[in-house]
XYZ file of C-alpha atoms in Angstrom:
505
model
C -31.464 -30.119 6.148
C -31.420 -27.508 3.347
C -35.024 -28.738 2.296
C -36.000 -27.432 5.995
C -36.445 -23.239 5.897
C -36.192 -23.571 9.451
C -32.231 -24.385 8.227
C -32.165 -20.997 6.275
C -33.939 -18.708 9.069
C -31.283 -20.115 12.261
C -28.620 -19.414 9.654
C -29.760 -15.643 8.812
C -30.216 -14.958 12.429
C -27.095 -16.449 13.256
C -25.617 -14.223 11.078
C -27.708 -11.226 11.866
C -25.935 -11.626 15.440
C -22.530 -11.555 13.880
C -23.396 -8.267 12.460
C -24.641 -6.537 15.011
C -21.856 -7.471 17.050
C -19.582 -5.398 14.430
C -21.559 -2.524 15.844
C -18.679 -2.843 18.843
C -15.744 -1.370 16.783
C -12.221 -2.388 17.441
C -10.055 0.869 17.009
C -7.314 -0.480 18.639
C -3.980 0.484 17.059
C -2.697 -2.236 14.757
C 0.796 -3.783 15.860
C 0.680 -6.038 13.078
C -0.144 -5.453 9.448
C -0.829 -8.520 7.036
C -1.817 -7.388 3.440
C -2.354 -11.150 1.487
C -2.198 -10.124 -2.275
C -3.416 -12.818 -4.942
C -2.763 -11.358 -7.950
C -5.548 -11.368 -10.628
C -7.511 -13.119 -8.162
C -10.866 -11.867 -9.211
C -14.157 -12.587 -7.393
C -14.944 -15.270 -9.609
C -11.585 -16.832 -9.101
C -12.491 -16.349 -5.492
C -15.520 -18.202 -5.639
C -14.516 -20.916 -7.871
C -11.326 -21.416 -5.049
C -14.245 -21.741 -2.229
C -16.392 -24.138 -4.404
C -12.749 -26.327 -4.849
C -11.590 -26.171 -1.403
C -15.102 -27.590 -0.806
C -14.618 -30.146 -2.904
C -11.392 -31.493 -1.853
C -12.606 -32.125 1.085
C -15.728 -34.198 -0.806
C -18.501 -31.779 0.565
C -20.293 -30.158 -2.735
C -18.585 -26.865 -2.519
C -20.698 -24.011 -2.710
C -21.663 -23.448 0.831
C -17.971 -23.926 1.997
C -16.233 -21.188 3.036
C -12.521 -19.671 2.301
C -10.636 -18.176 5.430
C -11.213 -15.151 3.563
C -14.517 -15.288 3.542
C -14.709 -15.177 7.518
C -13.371 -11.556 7.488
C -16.430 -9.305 8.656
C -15.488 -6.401 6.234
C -15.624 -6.254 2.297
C -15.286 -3.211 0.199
C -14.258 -3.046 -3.741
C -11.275 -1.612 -5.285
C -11.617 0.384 -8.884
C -8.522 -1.324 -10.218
C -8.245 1.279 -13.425
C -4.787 2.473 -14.006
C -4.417 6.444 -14.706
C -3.970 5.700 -18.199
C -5.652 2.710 -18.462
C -9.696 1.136 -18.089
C -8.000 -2.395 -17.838
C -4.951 -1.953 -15.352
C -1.896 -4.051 -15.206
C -0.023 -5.385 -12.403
C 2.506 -2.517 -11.873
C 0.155 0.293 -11.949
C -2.375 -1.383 -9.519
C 0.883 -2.286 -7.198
C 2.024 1.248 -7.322
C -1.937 1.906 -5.747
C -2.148 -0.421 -3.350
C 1.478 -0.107 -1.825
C 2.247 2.988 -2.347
C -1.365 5.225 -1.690
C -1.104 7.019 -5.069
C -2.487 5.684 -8.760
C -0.017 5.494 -11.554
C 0.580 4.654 -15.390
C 0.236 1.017 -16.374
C 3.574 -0.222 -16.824
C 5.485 1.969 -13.927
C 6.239 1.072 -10.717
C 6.731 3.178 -7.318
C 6.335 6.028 -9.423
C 3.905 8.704 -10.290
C 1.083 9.366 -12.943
C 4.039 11.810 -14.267
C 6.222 8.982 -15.374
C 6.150 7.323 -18.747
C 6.610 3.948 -19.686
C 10.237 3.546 -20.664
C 10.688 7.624 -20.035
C 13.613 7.044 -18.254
C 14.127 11.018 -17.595
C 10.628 11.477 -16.520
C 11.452 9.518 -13.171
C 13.447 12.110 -11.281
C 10.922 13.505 -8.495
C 8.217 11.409 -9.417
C 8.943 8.615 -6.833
C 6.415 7.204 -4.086
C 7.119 5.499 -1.015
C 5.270 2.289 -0.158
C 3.611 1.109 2.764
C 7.027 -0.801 3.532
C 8.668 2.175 3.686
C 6.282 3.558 5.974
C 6.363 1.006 8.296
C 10.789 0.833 7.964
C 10.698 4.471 8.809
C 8.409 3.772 12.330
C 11.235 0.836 12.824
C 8.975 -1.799 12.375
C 10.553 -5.632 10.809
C 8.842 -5.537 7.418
C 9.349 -8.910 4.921
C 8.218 -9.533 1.593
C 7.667 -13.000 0.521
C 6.372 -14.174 -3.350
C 5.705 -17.176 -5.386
C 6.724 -14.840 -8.300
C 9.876 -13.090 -8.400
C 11.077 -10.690 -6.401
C 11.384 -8.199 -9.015
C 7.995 -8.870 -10.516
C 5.505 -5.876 -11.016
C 3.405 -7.222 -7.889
C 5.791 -6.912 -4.938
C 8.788 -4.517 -6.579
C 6.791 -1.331 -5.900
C 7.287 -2.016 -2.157
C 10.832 -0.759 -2.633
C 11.814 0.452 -6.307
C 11.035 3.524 -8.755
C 10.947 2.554 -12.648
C 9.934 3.588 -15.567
C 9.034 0.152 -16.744
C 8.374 -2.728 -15.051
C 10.309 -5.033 -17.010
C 13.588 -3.731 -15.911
C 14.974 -6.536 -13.805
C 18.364 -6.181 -14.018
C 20.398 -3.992 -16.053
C 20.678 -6.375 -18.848
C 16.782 -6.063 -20.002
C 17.308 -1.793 -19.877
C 17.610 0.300 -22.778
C 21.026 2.348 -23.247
C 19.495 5.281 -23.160
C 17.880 4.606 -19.477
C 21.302 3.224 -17.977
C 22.974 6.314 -19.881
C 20.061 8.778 -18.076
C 20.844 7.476 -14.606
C 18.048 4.571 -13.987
C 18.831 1.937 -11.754
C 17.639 -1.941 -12.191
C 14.808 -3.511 -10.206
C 17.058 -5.749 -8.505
C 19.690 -3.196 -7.897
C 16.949 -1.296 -6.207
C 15.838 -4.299 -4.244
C 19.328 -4.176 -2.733
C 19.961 -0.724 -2.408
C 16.470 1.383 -1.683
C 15.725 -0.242 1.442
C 18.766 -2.581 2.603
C 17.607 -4.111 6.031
C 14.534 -5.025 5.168
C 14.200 -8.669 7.344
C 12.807 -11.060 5.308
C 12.708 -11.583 1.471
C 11.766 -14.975 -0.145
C 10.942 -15.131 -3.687
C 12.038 -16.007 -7.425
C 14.358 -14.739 -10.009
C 17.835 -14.925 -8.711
C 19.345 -14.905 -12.404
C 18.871 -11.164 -11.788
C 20.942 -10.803 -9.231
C 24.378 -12.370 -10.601
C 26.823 -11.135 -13.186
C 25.671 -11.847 -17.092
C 26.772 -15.613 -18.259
C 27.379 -16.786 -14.555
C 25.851 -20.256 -14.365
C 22.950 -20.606 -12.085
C 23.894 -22.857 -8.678
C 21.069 -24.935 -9.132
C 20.532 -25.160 -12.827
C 24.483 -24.520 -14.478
C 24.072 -25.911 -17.606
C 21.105 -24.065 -18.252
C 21.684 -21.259 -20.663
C 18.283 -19.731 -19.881
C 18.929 -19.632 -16.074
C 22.029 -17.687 -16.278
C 23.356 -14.531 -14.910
C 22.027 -11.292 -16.578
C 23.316 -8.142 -15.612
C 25.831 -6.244 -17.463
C 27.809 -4.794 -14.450
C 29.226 -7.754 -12.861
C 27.954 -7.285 -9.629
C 26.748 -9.971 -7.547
C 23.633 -8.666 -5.744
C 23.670 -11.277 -3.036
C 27.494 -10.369 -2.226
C 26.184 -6.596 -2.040
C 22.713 -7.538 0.215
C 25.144 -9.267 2.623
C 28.053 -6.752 3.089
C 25.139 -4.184 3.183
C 24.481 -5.728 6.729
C 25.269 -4.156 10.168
C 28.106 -5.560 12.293
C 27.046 -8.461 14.650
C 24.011 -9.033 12.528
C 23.301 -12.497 10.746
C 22.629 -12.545 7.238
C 21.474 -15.735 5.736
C 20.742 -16.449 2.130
C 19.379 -19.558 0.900
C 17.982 -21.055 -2.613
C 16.869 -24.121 -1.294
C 14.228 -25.359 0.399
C 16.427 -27.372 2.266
C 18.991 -24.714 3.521
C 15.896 -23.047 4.784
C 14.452 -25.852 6.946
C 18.032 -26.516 8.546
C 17.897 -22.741 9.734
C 17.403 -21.281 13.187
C 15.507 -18.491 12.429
C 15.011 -16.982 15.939
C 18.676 -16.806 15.274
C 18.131 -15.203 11.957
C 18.414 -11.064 11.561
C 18.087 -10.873 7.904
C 16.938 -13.912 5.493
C 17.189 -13.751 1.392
C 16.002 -16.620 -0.412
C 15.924 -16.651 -4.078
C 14.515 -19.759 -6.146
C 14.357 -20.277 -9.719
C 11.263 -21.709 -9.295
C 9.399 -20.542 -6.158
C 6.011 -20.998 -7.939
C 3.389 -23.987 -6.704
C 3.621 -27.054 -8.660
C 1.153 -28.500 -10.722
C -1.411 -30.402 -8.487
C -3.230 -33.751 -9.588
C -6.571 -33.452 -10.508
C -8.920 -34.037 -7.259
C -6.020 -33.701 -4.665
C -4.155 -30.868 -2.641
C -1.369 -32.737 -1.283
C 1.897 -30.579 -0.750
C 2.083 -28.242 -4.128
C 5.471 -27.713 -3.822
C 8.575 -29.169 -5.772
C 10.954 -30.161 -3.827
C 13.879 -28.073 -5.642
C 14.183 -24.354 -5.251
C 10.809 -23.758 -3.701
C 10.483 -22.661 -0.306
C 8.255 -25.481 1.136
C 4.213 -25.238 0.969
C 2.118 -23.068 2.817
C 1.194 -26.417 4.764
C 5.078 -26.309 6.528
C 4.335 -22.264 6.261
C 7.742 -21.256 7.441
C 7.668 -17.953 5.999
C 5.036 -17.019 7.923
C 6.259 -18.773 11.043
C 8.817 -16.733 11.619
C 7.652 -13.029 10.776
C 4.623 -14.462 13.095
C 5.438 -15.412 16.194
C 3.160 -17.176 17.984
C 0.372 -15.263 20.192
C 0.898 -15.173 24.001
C 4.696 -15.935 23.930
C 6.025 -12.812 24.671
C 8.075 -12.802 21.218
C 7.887 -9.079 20.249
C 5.562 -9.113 16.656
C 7.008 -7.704 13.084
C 5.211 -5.890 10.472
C 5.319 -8.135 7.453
C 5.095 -7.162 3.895
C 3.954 -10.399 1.474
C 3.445 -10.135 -1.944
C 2.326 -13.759 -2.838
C 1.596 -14.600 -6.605
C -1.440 -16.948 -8.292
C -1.433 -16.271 -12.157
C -2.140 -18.941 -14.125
C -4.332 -17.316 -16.453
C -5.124 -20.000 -18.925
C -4.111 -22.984 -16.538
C -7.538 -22.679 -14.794
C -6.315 -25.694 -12.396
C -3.418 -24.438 -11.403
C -5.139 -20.788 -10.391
C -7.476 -21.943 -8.533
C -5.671 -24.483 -6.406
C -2.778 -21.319 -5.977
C -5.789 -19.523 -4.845
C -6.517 -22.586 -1.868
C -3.034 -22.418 -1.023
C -3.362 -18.786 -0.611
C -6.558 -19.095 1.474
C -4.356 -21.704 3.826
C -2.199 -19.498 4.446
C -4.372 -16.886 5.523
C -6.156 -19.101 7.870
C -2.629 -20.295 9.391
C -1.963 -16.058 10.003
C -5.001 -16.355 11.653
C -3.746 -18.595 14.245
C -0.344 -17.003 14.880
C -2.187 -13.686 15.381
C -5.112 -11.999 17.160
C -7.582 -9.499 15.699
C -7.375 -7.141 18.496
C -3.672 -6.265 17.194
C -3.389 -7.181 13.961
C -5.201 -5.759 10.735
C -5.377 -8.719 7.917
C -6.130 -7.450 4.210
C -6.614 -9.632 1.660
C -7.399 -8.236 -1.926
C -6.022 -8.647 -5.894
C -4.188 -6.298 -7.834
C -6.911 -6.717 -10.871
C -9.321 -9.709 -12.135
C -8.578 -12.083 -15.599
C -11.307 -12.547 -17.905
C -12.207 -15.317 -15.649
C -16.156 -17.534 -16.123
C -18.051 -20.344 -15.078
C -21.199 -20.901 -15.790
C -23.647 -23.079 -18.312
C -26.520 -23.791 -15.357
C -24.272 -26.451 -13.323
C -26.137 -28.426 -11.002
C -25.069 -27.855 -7.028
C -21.618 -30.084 -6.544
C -21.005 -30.215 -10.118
C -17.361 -30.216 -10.182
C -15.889 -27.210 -10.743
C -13.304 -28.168 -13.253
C -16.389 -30.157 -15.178
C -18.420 -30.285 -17.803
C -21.819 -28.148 -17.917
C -25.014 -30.060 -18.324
C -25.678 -29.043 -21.274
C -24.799 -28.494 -24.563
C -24.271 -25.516 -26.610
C -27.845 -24.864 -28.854
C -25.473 -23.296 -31.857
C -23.056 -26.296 -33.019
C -24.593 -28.942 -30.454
C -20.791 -29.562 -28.637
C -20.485 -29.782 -24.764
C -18.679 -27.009 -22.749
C -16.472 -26.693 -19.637
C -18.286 -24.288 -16.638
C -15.147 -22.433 -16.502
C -14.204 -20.646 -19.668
C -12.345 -17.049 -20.864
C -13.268 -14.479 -22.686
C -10.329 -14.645 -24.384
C -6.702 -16.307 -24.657
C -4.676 -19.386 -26.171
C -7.213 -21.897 -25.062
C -9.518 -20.725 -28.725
C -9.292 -23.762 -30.809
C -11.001 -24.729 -33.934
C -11.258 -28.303 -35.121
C -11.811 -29.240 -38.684
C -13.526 -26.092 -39.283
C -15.356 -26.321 -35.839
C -14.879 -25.485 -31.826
C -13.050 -28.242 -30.346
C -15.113 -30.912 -28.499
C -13.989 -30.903 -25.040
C -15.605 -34.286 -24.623
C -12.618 -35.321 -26.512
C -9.652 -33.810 -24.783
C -8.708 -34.352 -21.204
C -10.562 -31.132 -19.460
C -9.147 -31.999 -16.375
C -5.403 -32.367 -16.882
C -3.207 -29.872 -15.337
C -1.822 -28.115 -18.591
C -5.385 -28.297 -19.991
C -6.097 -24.286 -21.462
C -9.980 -23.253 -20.963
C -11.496 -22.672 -24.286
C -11.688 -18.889 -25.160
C -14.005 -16.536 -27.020
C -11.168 -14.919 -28.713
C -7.702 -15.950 -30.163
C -4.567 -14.260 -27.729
C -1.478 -15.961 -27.566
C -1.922 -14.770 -23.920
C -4.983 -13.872 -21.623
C -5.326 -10.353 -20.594
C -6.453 -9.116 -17.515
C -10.387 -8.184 -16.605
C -11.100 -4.512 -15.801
C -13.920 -5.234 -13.286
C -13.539 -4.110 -9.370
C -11.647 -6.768 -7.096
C -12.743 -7.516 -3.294
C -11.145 -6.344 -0.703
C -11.509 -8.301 2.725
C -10.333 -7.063 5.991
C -10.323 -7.843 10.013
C -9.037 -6.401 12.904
C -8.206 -3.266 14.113
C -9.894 -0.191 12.108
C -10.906 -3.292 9.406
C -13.746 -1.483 9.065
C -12.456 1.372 7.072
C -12.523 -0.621 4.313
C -16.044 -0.241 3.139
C -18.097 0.028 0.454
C -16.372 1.442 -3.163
C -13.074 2.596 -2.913
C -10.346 3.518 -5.623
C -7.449 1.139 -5.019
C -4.825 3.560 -3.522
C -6.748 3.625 -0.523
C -5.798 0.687 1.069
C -2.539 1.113 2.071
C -3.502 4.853 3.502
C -6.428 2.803 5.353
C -3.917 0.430 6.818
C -1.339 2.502 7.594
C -4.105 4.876 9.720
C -4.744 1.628 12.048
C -1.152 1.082 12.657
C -0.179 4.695 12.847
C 2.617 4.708 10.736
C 3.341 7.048 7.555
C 1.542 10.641 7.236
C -1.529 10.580 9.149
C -1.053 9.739 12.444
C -2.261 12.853 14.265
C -5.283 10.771 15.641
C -3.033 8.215 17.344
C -3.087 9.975 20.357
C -6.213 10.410 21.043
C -8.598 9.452 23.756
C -8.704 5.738 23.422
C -6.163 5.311 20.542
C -2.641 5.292 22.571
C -0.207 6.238 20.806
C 1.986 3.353 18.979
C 5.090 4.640 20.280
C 3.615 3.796 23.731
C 3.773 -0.299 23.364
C 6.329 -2.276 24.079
C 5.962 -4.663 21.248
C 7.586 -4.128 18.124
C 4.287 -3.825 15.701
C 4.797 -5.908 12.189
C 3.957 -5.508 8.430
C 3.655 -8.210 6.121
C 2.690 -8.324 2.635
C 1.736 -11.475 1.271
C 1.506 -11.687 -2.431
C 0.210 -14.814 -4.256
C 0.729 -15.077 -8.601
C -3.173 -15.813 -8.787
């Protein structure tokens, strides 16, 4: 049919009608919030996902389309930290949650905060989107394949001088001695009912040596912080009378839960990070141990979404969900399809006439394919061709630099004689890094439902939480909310939700 332009034309005017449909603008006020994060998910990590998602379903790929991809309105970020053309993952979370650019390195903190300055912290502190939404009492959650106190979802709720400062027991003496508190302290502490928190890293939260419940004779899984306490005893007796905290680290213990029973939920894995798929199939990505089951049983999402028409009163939900596999080209990309699934399943728990759905990246990776592929060629293949310099073959997908550089007996490796398709397989490189570093270039930015289409055109990344927080009327600006057909939020009688979905792309 695609050798018919007849084909072409009905699909151009079908989507001409689309378009001018958009002309009808929803300016509804949001009552629910989704912001889907895949970090480094660039746009070609984003179209290589589409072109696999295709092909896992054994269509040819390219004219497939992501869940994301269905979202009417798509603007670009300018990911550049304030001190920094190629951002990392703190300073780009410090935009995007908090409204405000900031030093690579930092988190919830300002541009006047140095890296590892513990003493330039005081009064340089932002509040996040989270925050925002806590302080409208909306149900916020946060929910990560990374861990919890990773760059990517910790500037929801902490201030630091350095993003590696997990517990206690990675700071400096100097920052304990000037005051500073831990990532994971602040986790506990900052913002202490927020509802839902699912992620990695629990060795953070338990006194140093103590063995890990899952993993106890494990030295590298052990307890880390230097002042005894035990986090998870603190987030529980932190909880109001005749509430019900639960906190689970298995993906077991979470299934056997009640959650419309469930106040507040903390579930900590070691490993809450997708699996390593076969080559060619989805199935369920998810180890059985410590992970907190696939986005295909999606019980995070479940319960911060209730189901439409019920009657169930919605949450704002906060999800910082991780894809980073850098050099592991198989495993970002099919972390990038489990993303998009989940993104299509919010779809179906919610309606676009009261809830805004963003889905963007904190920065790109220095992320290729190319070498003139024919259409369905697959996309963890071979190219066609081979080079015209030393005459070997080459993989489509490739980096600009990272560990996957190799030279052979004086020579670039032959691919043809390594398995290219293997899960731990490392794209060659251009340049030698014993790890990858991120790409500078913009990042997409995809949004529907109400006031989606603020996000427009070229934007620096701190807008987006300022942009979402205008639809839901919540934080700062809300002086428009009640205006002639913009009730007021106050006015519902459903509780509105945030969620903030971050993926380790």
């Amino acid at each position: 049919r695609e050798k018919d332009p007849e084909y072409w034309r009905g699909q151009a005017q079908e989507t001409l009608r689309d378009a001018l449909r958009l002309q009808h603008l929803n300016q509804n006020v949001a009552k629910n919030l989704i912001l889907f994060l895949g970090d480094g998910m660039g746009v070609s990590t984003v179209t290589a996902a589409r072109i696999l998602k295709g092909q896992l379903q054994n269509h040819k790929g390219e004219e497939s389309l992501l869940e994301m991809d269905k979202f009417p309105y798509v603007a670009l970020a300018k990911t550049y930290n304030t001190n920094a053309q190629v951002p990392d993952s703190a300073g780009t979370a410090t935009a995007y949650l908090c409204g405000v650019k900031a030093n690579e390195g930092t988190v919830g903190v300002s541009a006047g905060v140095t890296r590892d300055r513990c003493n330039t912290t005081k009064g340089q502190e932002v509040t996040s989107i989270l925050r925002w939404a806590k302080d409208a009492g909306k149900a916020v959650g946060i929910v990560t394949t990374t861990r919890v106190t990773h760059a990517t979802p910790s500037a929801a709720y902490a201030h630091s001088a350095n993003r590696d400062w997990y517990s206690d027991g990675e700071m400096p003496p100097d920052a304990l001695e000037g005051g500073c508190k831990d990532i994971a302290r602040q986790l506990v502490e900052n913002i202490p009912d927020i509802e839902v928190i699912l992620g990695g890293g629990r060795k953070y939260m338990f006194p140093k040596n103590a063995s890990d419940v899952e993993y106890p004779h494990e030295d590298k899984h052990r307890g880390t912080r230097l002042d005894r306490k035990d986090l998870i005893q603190a987030w529980h007796d932190a909880k109001p009378p005749g509430k019900l905290a639960k906190y689970v680290w298995h993906r077991r213990d979470l299934l056997a839960l009640n959650l419309s029973r469930v106040d507040f939920l903390l579930g900590e894995s070691q490993h809450p990070r997708v699996a390593r798929p076969q080559p060619g199939a989805l199935g369920d990505p998810w180890p059985v141990l410590g992970c907190w089951g696939s986005w295909s049983g999606q019980l995070p999402l479940v319960m911060l979404l209730p189901p439409k028409n019920t009657g169930t009163p919605p949450r704002m939900l906060i999800l910082p969900w991780g894809c980073w596999y850098p050099e592991g080209m198989l495993q970002a990309l099919h972390e990038a399809v489990e993303l998009d699934r989940a993104i299509g399943l919010a779809a179906r728990l919610t309606s676009a006439q009261d809830t805004l759905s963003v889905v963007t990246a904190d920065h790109s990776h220095v992320f290729t394919f190319g070498g003139y592929t024919p259409r369905g060629n697959p996309i963890f293949g071979l190219a066609p061709m081979q080079s015209d310099v030393d005459r070997k073959p080459f993989t489509s997908i490739l980096y600009g630099n990272g560990p996957g550089y190799k030279i052979v007996a004086g020579e670039r490796e032959n691919v043809s004689a390594v398995d290219f398709a293997h899960a731990d397989y490392q794209a060659q490189s251009a340049v030698p890094l014993r790890q990858e570093t991120h790409g500078g270039e913009d990042v997409a930015v995809f949004a529907r439902g109400p006031m989606a289409h603020l996000l427009h055109g070229v934007h620096e990344q701190n807008y987006i939480p300022h942009a979402m927080a205008y639809a839901a009327c919540i934080g700062s600006n809300r002086a428009h909310c009640n205006a002639a057909g913009r009730p007021a939020a106050a006015a519902s009688i459903l509780l509105p939700f945030l969620a903030l979905l971050f993926l380790h792309c």
